[in-house]
Structure formats: structure tokens, C-alpha cells
mmCIF file with all atom_site columns, N, CA and C and ligand atoms in Angstrom:
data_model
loop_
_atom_site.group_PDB
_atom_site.id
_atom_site.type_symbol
_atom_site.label_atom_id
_atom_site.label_alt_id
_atom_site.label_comp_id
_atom_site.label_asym_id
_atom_site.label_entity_id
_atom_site.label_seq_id
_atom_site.pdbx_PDB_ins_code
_atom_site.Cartn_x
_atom_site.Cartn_y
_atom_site.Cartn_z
_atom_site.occupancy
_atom_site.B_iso_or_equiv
_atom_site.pdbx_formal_charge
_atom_site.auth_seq_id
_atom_site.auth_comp_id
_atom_site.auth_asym_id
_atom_site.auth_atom_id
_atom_site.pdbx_PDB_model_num
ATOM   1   N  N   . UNK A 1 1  ? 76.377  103.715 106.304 1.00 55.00 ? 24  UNK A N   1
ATOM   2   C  CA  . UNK A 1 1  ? 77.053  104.177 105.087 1.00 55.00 ? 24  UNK A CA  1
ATOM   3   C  C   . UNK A 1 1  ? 78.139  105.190 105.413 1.00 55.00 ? 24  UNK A C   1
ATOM   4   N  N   . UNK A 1 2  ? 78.567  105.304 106.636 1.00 51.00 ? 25  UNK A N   1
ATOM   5   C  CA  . UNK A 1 2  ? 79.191  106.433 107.107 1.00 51.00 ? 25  UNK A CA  1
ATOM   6   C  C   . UNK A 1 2  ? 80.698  105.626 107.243 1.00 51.00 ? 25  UNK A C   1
ATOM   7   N  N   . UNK A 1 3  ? 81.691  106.432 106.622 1.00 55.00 ? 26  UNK A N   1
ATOM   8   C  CA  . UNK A 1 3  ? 82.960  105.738 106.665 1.00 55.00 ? 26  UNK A CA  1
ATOM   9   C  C   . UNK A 1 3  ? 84.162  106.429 107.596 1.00 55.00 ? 26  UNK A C   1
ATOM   10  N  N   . UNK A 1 4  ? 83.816  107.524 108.028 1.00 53.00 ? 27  UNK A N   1
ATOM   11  C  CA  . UNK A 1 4  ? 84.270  108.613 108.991 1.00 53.00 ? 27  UNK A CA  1
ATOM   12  C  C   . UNK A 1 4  ? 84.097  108.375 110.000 1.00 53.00 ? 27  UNK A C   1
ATOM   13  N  N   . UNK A 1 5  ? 83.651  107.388 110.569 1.00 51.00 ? 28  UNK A N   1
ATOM   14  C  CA  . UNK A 1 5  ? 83.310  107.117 112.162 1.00 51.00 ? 28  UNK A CA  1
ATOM   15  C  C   . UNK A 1 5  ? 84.827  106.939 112.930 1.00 51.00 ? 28  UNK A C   1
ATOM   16  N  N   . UNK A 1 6  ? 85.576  106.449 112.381 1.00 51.00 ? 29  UNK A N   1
ATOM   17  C  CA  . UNK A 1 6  ? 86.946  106.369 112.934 1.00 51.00 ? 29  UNK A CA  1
ATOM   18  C  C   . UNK A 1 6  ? 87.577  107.426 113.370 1.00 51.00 ? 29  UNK A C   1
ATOM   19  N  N   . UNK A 1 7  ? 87.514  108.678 112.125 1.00 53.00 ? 30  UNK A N   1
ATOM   20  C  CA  . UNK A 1 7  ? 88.349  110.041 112.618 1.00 53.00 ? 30  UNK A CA  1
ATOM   21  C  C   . UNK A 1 7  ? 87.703  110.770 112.946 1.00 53.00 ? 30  UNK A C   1
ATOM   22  N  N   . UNK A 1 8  ? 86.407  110.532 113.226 1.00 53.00 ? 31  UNK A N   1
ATOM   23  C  CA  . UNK A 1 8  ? 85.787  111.632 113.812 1.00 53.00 ? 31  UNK A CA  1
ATOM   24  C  C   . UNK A 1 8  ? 85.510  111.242 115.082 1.00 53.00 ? 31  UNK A C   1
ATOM   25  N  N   . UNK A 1 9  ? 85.681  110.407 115.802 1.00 68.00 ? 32  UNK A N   1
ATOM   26  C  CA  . UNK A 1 9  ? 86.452  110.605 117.299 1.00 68.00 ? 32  UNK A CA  1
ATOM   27  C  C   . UNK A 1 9  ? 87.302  109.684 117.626 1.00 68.00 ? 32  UNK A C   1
ATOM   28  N  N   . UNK A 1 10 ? 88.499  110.039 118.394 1.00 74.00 ? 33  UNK A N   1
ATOM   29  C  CA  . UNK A 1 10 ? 89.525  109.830 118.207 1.00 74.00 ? 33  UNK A CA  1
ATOM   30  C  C   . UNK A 1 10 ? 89.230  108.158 119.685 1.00 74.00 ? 33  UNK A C   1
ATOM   31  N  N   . UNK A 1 11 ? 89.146  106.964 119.593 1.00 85.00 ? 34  UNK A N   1
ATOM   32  C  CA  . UNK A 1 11 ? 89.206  106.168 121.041 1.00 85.00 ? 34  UNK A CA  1
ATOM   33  C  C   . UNK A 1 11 ? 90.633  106.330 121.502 1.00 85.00 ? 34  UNK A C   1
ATOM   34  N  N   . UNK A 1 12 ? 90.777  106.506 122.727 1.00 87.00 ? 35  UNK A N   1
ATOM   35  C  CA  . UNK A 1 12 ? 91.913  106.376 123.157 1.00 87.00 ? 35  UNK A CA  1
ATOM   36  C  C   . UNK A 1 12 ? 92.295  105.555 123.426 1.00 87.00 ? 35  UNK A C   1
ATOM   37  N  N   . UNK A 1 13 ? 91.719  104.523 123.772 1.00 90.00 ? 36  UNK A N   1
ATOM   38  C  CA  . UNK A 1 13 ? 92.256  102.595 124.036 1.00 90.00 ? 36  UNK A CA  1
ATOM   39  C  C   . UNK A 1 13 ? 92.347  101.961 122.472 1.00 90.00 ? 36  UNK A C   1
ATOM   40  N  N   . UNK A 1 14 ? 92.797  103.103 121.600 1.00 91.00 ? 37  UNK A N   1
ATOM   41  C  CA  . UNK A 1 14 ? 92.442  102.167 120.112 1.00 91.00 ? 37  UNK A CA  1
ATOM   42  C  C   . UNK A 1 14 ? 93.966  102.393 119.468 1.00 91.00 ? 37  UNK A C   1
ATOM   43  N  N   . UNK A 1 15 ? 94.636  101.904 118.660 1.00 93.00 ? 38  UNK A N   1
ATOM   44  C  CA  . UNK A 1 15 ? 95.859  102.114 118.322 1.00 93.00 ? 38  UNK A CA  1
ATOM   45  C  C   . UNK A 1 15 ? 95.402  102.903 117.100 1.00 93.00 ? 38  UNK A C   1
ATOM   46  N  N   . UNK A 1 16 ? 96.416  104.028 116.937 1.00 92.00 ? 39  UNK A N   1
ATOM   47  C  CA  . UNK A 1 16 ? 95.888  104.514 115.773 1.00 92.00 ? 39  UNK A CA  1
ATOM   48  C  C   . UNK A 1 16 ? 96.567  104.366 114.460 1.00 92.00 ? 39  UNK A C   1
ATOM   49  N  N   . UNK A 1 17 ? 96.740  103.356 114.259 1.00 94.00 ? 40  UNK A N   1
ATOM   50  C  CA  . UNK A 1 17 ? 98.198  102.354 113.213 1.00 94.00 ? 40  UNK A CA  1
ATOM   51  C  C   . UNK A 1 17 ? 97.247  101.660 112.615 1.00 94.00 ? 40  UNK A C   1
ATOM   52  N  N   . UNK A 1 18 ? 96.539  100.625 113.678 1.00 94.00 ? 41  UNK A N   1
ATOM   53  C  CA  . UNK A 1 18 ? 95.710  99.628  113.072 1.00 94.00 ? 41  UNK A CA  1
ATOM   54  C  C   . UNK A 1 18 ? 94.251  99.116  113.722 1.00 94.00 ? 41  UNK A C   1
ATOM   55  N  N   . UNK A 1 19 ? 94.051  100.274 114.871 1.00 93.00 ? 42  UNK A N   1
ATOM   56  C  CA  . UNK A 1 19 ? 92.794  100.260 115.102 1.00 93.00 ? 42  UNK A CA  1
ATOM   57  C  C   . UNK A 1 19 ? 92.632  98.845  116.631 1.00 93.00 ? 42  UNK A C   1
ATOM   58  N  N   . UNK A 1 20 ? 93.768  98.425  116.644 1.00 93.00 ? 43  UNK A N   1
ATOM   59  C  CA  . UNK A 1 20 ? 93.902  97.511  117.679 1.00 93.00 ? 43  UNK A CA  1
ATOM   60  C  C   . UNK A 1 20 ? 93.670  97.988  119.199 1.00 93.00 ? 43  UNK A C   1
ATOM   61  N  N   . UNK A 1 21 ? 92.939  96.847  120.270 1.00 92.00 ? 44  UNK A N   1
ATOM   62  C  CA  . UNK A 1 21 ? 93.139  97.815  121.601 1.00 92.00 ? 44  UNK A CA  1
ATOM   63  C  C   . UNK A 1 21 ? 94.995  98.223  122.029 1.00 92.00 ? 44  UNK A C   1
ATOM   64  N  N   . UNK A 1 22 ? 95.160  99.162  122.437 1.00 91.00 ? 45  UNK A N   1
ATOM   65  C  CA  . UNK A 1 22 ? 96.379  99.442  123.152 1.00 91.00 ? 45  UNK A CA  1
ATOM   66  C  C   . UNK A 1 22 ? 96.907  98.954  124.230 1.00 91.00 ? 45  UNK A C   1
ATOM   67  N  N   . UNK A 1 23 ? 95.669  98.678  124.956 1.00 89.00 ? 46  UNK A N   1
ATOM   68  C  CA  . UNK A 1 23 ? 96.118  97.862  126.369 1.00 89.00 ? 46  UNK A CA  1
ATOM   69  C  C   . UNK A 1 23 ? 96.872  98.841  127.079 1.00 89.00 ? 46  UNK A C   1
ATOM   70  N  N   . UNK A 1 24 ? 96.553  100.171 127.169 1.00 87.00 ? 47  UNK A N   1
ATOM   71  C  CA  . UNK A 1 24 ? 97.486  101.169 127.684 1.00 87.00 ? 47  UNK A CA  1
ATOM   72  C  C   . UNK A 1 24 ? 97.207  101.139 129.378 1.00 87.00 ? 47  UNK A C   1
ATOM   73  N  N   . UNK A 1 25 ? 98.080  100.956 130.351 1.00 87.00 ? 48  UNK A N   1
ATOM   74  C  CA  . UNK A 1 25 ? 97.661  101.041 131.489 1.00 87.00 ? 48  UNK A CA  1
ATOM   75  C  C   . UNK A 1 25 ? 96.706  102.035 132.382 1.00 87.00 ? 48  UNK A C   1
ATOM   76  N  N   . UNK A 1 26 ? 97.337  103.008 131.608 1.00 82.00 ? 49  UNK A N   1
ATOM   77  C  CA  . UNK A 1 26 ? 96.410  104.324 131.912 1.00 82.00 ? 49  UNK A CA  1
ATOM   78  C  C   . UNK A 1 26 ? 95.004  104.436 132.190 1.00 82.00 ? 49  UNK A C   1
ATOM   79  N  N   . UNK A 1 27 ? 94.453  103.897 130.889 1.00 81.00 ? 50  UNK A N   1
ATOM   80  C  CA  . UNK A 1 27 ? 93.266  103.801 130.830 1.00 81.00 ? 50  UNK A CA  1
ATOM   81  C  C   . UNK A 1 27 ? 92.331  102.489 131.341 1.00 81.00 ? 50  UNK A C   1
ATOM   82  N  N   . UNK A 1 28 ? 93.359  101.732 132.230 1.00 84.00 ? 51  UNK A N   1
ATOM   83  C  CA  . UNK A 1 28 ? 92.729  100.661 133.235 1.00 84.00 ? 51  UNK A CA  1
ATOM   84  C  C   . UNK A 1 28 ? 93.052  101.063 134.302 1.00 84.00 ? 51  UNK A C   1
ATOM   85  N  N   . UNK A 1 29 ? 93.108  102.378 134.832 1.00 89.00 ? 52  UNK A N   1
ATOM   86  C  CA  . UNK A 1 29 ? 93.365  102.755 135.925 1.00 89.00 ? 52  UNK A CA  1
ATOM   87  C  C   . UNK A 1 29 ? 94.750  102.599 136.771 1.00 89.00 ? 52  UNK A C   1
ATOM   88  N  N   . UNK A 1 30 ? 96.103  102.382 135.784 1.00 88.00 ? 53  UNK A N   1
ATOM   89  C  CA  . UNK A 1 30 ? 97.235  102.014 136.571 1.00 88.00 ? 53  UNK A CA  1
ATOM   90  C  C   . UNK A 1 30 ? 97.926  103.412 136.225 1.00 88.00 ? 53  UNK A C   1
ATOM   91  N  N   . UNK A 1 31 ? 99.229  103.076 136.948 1.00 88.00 ? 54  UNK A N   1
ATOM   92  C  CA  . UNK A 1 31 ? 100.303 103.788 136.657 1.00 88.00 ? 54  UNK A CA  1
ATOM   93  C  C   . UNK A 1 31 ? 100.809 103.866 135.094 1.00 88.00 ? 54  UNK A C   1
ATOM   94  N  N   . UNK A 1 32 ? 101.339 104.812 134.867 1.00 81.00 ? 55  UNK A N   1
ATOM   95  C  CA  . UNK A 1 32 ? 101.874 105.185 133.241 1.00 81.00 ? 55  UNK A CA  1
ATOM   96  C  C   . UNK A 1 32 ? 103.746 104.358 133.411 1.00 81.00 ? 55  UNK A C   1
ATOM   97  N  N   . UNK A 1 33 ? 104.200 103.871 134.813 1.00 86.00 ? 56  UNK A N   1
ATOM   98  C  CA  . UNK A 1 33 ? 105.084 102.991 135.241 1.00 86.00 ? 56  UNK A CA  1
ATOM   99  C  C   . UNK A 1 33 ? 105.043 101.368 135.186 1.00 86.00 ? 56  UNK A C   1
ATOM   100 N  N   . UNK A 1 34 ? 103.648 101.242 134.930 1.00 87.00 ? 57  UNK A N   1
ATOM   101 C  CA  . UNK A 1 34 ? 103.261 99.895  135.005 1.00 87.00 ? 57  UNK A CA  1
ATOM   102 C  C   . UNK A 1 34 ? 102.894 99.440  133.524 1.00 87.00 ? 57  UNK A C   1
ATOM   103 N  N   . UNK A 1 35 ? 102.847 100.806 132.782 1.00 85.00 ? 58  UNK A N   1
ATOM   104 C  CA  . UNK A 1 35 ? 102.315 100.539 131.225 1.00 85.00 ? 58  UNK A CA  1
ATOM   105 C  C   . UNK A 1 35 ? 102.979 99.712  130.384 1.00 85.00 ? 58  UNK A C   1
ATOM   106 N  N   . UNK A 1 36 ? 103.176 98.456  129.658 1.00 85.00 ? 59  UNK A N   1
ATOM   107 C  CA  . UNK A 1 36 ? 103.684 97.888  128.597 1.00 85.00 ? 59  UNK A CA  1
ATOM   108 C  C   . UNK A 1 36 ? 105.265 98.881  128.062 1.00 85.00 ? 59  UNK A C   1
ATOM   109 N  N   . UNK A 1 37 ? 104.332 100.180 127.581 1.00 82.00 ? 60  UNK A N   1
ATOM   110 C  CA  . UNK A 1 37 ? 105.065 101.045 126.791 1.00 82.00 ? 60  UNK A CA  1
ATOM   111 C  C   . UNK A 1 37 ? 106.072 101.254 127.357 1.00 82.00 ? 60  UNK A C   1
ATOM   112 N  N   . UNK A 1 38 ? 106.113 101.648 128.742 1.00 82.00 ? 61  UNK A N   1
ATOM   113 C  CA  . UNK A 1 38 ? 107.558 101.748 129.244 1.00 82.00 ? 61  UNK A CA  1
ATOM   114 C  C   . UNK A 1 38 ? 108.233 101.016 129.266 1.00 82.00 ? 61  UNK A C   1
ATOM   115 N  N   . UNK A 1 39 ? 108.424 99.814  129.487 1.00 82.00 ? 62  UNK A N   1
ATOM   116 C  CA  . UNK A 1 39 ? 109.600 98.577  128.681 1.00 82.00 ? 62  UNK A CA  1
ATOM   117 C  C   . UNK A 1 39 ? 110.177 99.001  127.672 1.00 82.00 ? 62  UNK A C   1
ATOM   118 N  N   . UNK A 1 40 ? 109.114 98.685  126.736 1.00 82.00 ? 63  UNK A N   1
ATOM   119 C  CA  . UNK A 1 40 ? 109.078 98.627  125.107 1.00 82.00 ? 63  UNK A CA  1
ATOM   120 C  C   . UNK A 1 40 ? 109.444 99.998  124.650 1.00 82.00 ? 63  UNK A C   1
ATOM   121 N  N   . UNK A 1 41 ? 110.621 100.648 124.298 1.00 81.00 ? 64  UNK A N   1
ATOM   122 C  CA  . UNK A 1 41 ? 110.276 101.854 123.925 1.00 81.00 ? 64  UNK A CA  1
ATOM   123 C  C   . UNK A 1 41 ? 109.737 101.701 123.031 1.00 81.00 ? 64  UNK A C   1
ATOM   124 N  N   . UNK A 1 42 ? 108.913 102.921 122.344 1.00 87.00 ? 65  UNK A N   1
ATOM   125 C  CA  . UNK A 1 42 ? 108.245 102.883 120.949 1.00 87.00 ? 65  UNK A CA  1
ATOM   126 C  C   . UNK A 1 42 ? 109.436 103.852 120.456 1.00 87.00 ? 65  UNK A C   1
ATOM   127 N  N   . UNK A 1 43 ? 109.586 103.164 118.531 1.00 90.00 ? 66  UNK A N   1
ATOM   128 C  CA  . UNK A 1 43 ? 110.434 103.522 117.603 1.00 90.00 ? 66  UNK A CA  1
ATOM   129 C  C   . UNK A 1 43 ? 110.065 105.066 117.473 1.00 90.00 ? 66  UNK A C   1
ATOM   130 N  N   . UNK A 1 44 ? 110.831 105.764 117.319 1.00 92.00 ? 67  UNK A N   1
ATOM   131 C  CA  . UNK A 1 44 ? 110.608 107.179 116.573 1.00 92.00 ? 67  UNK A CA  1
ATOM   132 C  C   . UNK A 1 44 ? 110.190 106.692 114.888 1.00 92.00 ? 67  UNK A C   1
ATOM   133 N  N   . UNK A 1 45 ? 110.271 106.119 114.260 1.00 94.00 ? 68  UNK A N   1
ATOM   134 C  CA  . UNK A 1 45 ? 110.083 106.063 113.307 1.00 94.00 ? 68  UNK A CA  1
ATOM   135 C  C   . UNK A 1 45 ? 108.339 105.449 113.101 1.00 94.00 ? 68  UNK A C   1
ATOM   136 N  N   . UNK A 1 46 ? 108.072 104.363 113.603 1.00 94.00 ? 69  UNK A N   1
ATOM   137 C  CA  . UNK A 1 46 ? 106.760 104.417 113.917 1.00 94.00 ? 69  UNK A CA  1
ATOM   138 C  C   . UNK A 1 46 ? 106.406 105.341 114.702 1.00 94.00 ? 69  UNK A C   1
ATOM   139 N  N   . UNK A 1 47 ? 106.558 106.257 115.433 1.00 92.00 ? 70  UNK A N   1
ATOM   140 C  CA  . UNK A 1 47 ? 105.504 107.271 115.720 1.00 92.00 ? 70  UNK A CA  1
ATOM   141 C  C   . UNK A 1 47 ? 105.280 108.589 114.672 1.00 92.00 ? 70  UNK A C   1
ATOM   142 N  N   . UNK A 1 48 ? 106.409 108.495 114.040 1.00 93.00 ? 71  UNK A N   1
ATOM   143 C  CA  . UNK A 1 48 ? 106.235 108.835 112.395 1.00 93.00 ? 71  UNK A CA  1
ATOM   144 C  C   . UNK A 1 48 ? 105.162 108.801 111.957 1.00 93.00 ? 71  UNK A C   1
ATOM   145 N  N   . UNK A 1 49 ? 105.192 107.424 111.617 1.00 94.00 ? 72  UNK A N   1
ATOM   146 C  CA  . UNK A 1 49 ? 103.417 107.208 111.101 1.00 94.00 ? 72  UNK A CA  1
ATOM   147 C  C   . UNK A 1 49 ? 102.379 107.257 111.270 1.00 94.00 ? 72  UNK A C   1
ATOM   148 N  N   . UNK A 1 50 ? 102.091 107.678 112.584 1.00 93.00 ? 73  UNK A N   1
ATOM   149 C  CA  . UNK A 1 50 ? 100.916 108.338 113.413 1.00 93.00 ? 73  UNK A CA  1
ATOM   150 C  C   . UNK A 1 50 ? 100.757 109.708 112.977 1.00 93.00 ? 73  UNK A C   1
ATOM   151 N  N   . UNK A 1 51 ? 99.249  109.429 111.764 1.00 89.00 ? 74  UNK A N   1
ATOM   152 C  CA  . UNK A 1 51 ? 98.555  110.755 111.322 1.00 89.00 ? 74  UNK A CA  1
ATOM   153 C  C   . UNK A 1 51 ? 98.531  111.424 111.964 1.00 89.00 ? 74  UNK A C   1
ATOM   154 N  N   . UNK A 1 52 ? 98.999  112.776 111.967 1.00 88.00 ? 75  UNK A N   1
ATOM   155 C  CA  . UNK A 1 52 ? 98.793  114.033 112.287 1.00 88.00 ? 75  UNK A CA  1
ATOM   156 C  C   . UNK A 1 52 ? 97.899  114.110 113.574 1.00 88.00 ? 75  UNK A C   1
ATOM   157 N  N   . UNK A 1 53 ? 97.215  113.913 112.713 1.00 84.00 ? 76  UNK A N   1
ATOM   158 C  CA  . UNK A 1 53 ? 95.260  114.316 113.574 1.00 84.00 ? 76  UNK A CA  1
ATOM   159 C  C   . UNK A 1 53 ? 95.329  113.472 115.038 1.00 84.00 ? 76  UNK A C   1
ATOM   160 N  N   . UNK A 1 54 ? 96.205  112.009 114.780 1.00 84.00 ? 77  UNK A N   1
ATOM   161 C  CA  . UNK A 1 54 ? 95.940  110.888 115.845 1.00 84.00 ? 77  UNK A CA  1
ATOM   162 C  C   . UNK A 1 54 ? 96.760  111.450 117.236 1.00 84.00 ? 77  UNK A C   1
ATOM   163 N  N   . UNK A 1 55 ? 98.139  111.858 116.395 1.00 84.00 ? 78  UNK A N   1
ATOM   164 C  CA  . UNK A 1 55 ? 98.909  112.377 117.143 1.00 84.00 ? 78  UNK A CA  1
ATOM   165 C  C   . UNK A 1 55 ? 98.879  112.193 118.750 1.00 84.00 ? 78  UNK A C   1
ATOM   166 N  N   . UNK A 1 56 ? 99.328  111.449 119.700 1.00 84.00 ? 79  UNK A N   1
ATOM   167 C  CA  . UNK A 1 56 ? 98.953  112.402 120.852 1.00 84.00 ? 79  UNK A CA  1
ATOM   168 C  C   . UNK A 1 56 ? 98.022  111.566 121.518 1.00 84.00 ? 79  UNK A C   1
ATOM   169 N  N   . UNK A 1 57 ? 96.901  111.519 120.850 1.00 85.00 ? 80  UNK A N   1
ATOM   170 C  CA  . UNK A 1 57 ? 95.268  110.995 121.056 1.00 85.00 ? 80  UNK A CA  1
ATOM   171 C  C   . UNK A 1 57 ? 95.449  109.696 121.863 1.00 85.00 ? 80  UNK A C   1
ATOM   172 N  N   . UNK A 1 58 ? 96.207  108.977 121.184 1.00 87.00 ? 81  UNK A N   1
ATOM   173 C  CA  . UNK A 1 58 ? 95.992  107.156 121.491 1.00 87.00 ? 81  UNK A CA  1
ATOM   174 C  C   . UNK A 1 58 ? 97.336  106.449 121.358 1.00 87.00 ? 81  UNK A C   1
ATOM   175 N  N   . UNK A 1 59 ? 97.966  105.602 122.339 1.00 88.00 ? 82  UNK A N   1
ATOM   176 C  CA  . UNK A 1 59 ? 98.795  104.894 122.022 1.00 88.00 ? 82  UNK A CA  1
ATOM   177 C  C   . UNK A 1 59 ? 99.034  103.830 121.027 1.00 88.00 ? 82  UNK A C   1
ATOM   178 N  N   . UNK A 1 60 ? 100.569 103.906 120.650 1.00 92.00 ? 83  UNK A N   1
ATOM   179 C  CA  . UNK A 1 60 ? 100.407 102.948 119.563 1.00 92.00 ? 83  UNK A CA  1
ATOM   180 C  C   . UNK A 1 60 ? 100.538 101.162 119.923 1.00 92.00 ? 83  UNK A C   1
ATOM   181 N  N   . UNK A 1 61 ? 99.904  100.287 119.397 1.00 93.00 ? 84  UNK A N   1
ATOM   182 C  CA  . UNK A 1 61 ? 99.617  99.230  120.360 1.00 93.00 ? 84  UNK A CA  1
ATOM   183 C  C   . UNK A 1 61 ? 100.778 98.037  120.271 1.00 93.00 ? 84  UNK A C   1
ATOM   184 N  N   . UNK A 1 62 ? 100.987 96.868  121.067 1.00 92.00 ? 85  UNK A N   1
ATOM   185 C  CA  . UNK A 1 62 ? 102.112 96.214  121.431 1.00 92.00 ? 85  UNK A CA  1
ATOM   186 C  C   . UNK A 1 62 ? 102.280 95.570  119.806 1.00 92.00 ? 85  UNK A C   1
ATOM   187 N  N   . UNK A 1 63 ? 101.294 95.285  119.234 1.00 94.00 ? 86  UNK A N   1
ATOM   188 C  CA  . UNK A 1 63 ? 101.436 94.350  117.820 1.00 94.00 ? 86  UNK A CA  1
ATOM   189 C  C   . UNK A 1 63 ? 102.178 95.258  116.792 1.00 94.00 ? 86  UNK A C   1
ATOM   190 N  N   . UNK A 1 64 ? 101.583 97.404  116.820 1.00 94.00 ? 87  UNK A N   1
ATOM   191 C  CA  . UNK A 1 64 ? 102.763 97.689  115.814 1.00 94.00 ? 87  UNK A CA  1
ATOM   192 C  C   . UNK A 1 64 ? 103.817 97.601  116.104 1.00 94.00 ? 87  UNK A C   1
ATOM   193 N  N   . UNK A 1 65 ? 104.235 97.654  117.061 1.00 94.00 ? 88  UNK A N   1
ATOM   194 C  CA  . UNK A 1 65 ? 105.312 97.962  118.075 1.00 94.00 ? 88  UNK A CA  1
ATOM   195 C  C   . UNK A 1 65 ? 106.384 96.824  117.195 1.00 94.00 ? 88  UNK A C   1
ATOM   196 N  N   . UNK A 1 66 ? 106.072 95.857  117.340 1.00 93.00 ? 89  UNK A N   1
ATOM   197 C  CA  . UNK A 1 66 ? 106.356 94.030  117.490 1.00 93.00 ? 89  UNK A CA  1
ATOM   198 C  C   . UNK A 1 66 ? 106.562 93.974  116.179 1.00 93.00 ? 89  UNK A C   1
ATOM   199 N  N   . UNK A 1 67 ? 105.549 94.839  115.139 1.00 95.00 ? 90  UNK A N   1
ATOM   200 C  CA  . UNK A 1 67 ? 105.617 94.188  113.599 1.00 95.00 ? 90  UNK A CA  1
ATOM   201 C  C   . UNK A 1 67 ? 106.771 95.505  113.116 1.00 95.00 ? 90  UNK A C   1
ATOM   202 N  N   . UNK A 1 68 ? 107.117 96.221  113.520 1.00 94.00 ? 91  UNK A N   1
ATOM   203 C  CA  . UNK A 1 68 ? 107.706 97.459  112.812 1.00 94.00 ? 91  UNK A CA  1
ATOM   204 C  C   . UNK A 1 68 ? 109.628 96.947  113.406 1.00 94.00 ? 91  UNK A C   1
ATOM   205 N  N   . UNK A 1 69 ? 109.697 96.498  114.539 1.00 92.00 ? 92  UNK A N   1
ATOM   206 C  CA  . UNK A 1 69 ? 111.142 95.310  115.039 1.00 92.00 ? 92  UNK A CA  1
ATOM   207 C  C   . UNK A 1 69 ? 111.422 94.584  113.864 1.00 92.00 ? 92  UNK A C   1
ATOM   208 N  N   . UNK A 1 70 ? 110.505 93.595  113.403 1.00 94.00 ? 93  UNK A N   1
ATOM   209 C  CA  . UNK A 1 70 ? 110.419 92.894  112.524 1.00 94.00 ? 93  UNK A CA  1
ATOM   210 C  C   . UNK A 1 70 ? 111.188 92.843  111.125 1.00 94.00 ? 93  UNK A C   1
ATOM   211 N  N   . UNK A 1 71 ? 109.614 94.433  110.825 1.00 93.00 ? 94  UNK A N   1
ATOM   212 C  CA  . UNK A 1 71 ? 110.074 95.380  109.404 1.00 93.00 ? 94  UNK A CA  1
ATOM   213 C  C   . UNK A 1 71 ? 111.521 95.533  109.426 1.00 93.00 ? 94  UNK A C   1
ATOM   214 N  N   . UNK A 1 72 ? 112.043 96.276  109.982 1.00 92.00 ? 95  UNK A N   1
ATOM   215 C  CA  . UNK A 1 72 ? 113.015 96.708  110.536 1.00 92.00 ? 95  UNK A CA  1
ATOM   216 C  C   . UNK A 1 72 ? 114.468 95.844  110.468 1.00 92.00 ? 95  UNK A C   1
ATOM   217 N  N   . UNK A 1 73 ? 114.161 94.683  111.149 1.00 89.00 ? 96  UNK A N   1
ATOM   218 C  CA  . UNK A 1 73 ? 115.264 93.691  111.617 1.00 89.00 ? 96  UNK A CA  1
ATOM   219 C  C   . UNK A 1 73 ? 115.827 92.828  110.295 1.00 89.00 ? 96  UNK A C   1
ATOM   220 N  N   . UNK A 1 74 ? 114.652 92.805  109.552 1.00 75.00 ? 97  UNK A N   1
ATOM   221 C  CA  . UNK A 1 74 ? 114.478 92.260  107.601 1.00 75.00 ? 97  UNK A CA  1
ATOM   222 C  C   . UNK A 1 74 ? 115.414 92.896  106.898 1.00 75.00 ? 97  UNK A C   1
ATOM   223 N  N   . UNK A 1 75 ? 115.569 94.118  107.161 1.00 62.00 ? 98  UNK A N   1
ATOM   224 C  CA  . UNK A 1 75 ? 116.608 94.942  106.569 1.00 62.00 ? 98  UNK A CA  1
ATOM   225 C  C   . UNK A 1 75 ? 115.851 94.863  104.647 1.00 62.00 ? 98  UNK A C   1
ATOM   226 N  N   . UNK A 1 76 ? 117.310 94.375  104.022 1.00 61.00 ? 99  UNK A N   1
ATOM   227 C  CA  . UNK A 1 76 ? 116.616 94.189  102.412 1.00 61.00 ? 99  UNK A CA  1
ATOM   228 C  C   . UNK A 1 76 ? 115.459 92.691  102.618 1.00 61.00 ? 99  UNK A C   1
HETATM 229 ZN ZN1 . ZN  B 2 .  ? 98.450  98.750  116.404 1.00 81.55 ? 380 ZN  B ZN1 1
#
């Protein structure tokens, strides 16, 4: 019955957008050079949307990344 399990600890392999794995290299033991993310920059505007609290905590994962291009590219 507990609906707080999410923010009350933060996963770091979890995207904190949509709860997706991140696939962050880091946390499979690679280089932060070998990570996805460095290609891909991530938008300032989606990291916008990373609650406060998440901030920091967890990367945001390749699918927001991919859907916010999208948002974005739609214009009106
Ligand atoms: Zn995500």
C-alpha cells in the first residue's frame, strides 16, 4: 500500500523521467567516455524536468532523450 517507494530511494540505474533503466556505463563498470550519454548530449531543457530531489541522483535514459528530439522537432 506504500506509494513512496520510488522517492524514497533514489536507483541510480533508473531514469528519473520515467523510471526506465539508464543503461549508464558507469554503473556497468565502464568509462563515463564509453557512456551512451556522451554522444547524445542531453537537452538542457529536459534536464529541466528532472525533480529537484532526482537531480544529480540518476541519469536520464536514451528513450527520454529520443522522445523529447521528437517533442521538440514537432514544433506546433
Ligand atoms: Zn527515461
Amino acid at each position: 500500500m506504500r506509494e513512496d517507494k520510488y522517492d524514497a530511494d533514489v536507483d541510480p540505474s533508473r531514469c528519473p523521467l520515467c523510471g526506465g533503466d539508464n543503461r549508464c556505463a558507469i554503473l556497468q563498470g565502464a568509462e563515463i567516455d564509453s557512456c551512451w550519454c556522451r554522444a547524445a548530449a542531453i537537452p538542457r531543457g529536459l534536464l529541466e524536468r528532472v525533480p529537484a530531489e532526482r537531480a544529480g541522483q540518476a541519469c536520464i535514459c536514451a528513450a527520454c532523450v529520443a522522445a523529447y528530439h521528437r517533442e521538440t522537432a514537432t514544433g506546433r
